[in-house]
JSON list of C-alpha atoms in Angstrom, two decimals:
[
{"chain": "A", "resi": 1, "resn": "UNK", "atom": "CA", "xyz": [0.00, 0.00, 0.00]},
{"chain": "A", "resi": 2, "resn": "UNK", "atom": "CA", "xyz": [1.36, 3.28, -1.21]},
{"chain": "A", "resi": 3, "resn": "UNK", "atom": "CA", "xyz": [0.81, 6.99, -0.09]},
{"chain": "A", "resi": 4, "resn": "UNK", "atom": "CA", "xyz": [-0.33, 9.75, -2.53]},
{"chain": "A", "resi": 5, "resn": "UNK", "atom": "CA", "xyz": [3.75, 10.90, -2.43]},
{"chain": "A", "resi": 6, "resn": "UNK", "atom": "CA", "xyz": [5.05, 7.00, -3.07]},
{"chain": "A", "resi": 7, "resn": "UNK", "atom": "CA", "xyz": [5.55, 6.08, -0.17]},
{"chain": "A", "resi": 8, "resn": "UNK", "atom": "CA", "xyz": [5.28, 2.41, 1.64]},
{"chain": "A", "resi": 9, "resn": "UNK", "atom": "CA", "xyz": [2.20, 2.49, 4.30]},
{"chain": "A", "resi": 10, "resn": "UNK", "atom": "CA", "xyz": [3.58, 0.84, 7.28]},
{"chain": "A", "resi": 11, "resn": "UNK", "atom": "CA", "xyz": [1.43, -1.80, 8.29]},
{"chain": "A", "resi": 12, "resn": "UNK", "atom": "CA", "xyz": [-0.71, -1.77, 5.17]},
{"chain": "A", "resi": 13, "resn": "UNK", "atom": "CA", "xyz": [-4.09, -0.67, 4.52]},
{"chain": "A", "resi": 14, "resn": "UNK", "atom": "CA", "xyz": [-7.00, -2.96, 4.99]},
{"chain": "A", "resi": 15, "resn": "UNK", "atom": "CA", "xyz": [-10.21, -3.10, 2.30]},
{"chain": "A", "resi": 16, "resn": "UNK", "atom": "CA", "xyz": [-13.94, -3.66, 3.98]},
{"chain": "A", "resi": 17, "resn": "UNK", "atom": "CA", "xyz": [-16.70, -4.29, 0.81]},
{"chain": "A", "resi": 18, "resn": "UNK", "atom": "CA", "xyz": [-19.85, -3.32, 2.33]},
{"chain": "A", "resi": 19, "resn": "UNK", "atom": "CA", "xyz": [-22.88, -5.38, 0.98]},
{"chain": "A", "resi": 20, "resn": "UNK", "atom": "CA", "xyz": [-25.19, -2.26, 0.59]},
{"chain": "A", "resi": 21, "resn": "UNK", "atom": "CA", "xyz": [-28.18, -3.82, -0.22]},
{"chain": "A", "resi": 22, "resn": "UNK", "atom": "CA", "xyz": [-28.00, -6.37, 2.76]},
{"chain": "A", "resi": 23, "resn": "UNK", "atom": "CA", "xyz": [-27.32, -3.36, 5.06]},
{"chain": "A", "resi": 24, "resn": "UNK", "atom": "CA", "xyz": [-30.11, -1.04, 4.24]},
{"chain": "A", "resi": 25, "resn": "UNK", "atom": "CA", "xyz": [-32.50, -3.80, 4.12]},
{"chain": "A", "resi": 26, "resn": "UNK", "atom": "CA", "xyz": [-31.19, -4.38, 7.51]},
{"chain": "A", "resi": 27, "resn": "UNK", "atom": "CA", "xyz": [-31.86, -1.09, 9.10]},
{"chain": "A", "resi": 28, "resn": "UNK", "atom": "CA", "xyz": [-35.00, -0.88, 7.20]},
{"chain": "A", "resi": 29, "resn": "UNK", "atom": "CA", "xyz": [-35.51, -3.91, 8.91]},
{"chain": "A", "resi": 30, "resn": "UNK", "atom": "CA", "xyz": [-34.86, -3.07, 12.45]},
{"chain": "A", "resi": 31, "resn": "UNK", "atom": "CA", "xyz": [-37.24, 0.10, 12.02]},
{"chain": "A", "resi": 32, "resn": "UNK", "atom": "CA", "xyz": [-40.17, -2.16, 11.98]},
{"chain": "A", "resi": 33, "resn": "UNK", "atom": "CA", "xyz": [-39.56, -4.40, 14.41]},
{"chain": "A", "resi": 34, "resn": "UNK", "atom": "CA", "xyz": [-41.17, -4.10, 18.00]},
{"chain": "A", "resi": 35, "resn": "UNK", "atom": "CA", "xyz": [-39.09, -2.07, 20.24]},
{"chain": "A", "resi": 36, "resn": "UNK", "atom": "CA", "xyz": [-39.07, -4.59, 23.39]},
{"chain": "A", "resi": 37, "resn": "UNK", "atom": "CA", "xyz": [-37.60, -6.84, 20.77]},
{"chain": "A", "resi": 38, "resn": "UNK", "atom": "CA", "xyz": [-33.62, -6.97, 21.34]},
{"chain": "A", "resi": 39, "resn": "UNK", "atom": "CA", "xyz": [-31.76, -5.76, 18.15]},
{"chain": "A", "resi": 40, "resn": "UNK", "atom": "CA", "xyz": [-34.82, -3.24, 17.87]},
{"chain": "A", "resi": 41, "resn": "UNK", "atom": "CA", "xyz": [-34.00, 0.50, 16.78]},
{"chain": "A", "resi": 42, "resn": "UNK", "atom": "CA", "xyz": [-34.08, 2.99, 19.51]},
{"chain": "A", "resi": 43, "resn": "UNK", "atom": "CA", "xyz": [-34.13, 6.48, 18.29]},
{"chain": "A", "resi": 44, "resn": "UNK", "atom": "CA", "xyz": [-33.24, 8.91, 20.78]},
{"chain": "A", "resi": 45, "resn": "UNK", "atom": "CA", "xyz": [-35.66, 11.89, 22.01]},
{"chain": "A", "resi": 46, "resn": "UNK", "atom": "CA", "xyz": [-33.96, 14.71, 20.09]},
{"chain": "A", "resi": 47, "resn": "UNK", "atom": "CA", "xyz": [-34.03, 12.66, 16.71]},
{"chain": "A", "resi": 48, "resn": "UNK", "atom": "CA", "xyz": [-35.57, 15.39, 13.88]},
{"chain": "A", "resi": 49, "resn": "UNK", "atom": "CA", "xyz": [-37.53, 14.95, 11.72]},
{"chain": "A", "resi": 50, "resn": "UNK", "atom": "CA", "xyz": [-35.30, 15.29, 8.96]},
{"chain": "A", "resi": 51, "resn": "UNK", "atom": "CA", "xyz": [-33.21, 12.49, 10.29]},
{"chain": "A", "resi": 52, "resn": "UNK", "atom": "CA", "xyz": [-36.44, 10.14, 10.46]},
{"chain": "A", "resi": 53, "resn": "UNK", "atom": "CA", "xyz": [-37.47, 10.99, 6.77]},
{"chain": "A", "resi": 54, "resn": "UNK", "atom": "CA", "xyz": [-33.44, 10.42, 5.56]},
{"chain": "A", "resi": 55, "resn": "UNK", "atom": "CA", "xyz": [-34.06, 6.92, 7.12]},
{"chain": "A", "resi": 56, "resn": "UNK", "atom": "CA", "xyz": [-36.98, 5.54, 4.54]},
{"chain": "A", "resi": 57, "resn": "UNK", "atom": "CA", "xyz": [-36.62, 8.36, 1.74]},
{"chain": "A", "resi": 58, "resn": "UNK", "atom": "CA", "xyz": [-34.75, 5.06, -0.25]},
{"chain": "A", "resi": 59, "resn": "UNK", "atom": "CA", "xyz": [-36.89, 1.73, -0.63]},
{"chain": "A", "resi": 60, "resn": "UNK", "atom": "CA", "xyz": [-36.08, -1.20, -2.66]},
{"chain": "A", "resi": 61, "resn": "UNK", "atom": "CA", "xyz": [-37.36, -1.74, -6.15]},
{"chain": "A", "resi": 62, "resn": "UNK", "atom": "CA", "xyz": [-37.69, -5.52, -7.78]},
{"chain": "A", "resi": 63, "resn": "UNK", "atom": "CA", "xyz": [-37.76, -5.60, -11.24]},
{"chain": "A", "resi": 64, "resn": "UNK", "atom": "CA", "xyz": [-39.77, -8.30, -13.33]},
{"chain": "A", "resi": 65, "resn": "UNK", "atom": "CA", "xyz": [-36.39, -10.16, -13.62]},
{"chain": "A", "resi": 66, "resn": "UNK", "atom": "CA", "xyz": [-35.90, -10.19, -10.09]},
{"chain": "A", "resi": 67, "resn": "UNK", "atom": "CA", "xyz": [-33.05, -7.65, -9.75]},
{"chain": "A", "resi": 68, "resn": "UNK", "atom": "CA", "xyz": [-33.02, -5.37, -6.54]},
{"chain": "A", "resi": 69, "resn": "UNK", "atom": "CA", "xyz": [-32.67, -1.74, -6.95]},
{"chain": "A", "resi": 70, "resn": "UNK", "atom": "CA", "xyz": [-32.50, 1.20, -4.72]},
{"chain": "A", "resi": 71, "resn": "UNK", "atom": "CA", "xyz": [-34.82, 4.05, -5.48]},
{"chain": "A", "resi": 72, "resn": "UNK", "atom": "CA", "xyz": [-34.04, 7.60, -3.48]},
{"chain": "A", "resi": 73, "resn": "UNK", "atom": "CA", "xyz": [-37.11, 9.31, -2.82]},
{"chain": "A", "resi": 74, "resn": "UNK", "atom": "CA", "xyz": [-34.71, 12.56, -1.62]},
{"chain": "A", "resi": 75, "resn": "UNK", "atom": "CA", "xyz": [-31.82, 13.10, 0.29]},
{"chain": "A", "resi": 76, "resn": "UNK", "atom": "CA", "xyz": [-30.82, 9.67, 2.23]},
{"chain": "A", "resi": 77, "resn": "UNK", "atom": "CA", "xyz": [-27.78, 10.53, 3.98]},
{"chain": "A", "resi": 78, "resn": "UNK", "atom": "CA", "xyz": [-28.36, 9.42, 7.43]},
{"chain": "A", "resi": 79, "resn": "UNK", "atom": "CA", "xyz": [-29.33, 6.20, 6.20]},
{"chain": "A", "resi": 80, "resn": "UNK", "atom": "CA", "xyz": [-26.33, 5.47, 4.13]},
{"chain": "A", "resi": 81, "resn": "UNK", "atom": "CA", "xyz": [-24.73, 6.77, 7.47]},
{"chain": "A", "resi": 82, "resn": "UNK", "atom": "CA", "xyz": [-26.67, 3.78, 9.51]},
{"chain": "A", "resi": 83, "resn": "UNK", "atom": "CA", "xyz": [-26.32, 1.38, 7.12]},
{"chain": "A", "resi": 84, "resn": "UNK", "atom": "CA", "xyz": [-22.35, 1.87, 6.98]},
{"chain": "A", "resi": 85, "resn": "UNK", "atom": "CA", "xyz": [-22.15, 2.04, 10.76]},
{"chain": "A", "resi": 86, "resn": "UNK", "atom": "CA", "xyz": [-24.50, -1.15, 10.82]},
{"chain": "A", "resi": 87, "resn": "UNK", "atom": "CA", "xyz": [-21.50, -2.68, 8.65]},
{"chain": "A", "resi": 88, "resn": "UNK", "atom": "CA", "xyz": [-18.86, -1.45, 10.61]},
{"chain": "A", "resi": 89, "resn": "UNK", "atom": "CA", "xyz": [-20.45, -2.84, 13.83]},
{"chain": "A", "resi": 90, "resn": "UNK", "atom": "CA", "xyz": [-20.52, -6.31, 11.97]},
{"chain": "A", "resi": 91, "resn": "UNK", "atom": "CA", "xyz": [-16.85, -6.57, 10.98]},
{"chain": "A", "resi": 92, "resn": "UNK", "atom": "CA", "xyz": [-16.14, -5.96, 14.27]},
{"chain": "A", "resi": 93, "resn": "UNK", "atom": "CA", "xyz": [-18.43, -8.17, 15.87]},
{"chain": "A", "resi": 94, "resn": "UNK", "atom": "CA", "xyz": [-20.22, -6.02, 17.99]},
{"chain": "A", "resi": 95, "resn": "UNK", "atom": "CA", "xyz": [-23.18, -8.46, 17.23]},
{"chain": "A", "resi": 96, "resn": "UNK", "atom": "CA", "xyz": [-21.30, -10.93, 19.62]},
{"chain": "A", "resi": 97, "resn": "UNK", "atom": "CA", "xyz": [-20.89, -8.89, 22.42]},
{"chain": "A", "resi": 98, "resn": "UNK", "atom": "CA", "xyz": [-22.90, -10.25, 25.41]},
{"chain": "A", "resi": 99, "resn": "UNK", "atom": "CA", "xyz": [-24.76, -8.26, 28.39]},
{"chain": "A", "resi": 100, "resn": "UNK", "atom": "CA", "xyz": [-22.13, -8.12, 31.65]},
{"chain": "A", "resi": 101, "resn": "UNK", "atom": "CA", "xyz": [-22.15, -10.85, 33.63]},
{"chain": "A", "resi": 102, "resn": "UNK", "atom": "CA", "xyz": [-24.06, -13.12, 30.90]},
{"chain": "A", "resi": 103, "resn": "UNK", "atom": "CA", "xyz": [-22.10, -16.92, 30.88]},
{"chain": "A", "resi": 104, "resn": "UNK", "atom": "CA", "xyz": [-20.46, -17.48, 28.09]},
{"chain": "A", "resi": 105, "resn": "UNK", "atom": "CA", "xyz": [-21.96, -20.34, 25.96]},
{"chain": "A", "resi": 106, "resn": "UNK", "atom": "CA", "xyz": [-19.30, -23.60, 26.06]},
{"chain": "A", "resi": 107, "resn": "UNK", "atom": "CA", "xyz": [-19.21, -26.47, 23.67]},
{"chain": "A", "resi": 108, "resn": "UNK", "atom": "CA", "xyz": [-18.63, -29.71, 25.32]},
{"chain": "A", "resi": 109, "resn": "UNK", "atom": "CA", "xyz": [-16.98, -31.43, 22.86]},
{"chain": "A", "resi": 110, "resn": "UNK", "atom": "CA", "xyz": [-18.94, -33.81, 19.98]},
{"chain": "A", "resi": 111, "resn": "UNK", "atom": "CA", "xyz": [-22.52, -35.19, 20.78]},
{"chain": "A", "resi": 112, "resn": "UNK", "atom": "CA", "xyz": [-22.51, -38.54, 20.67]},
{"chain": "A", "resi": 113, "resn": "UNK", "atom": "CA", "xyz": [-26.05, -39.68, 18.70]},
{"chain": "A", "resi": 114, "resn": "UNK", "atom": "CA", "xyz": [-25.00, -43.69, 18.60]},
{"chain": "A", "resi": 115, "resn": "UNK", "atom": "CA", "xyz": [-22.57, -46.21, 20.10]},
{"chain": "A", "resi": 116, "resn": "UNK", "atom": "CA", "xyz": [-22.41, -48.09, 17.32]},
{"chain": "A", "resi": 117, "resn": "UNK", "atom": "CA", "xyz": [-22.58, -51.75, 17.27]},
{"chain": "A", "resi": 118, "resn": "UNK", "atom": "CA", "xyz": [-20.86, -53.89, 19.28]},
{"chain": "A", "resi": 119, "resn": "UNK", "atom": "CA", "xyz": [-20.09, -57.84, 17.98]}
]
């Protein structure tokens, strides 16, 4: 990885491809669900107004071929600004993360379904 004057990056650079579609479908997503639901969307008490229209100004078009498109209905920022947080959060596996003092799960090794036969 090389700098706009030529020179080597230490450490590199590292690429994230954000699957856009699967991201804004999974905000949209959230904004339906109910909100004692975990994983629901919160928005907090000084959210505008503007911010709530940027969030559903896009919706998803299917054409007769099945292709999925995204059609702006106006300015969308703050939901291309979700939807790449939303993908950030993934990568770094916030969606993991567990409540304080929640156990952590443990595998105890294979399940054992049969004995087999004995002769």
């Amino acid at each position: 990885d090389i700098t706009v004057r030529g020179k080597t990056i230490k450490n590199g650079l590292q690429l994230w491809h954000v699957d856009t579609d699967y991201f804004k479908s999974w905000v949209h997503g959230r904004l339906n669900w109910d909100t004692t639901q975990p994983g629901a969307w919160h928005l907090p008490e000084d959210a505008t107004d503007d911010y709530c229209r940027q969030l559903v100004n896009e919706s998803v078009i299917i054409s007769p071929n099945g292709k999925r498109t995204w059609k702006e209905h106006g300015a969308n920022h703050y939901l291309d600004c979700e939807m790449l947080n939303a993908g950030a959060a993934y990568m770094l596996q916030v969606h993991r993360l567990r409540p304080k003092g929640t156990p952590e799960q443990t595998i105890s090794g294979r399940r054992v379904i049969s004995k087999g036969v004995e002769i």
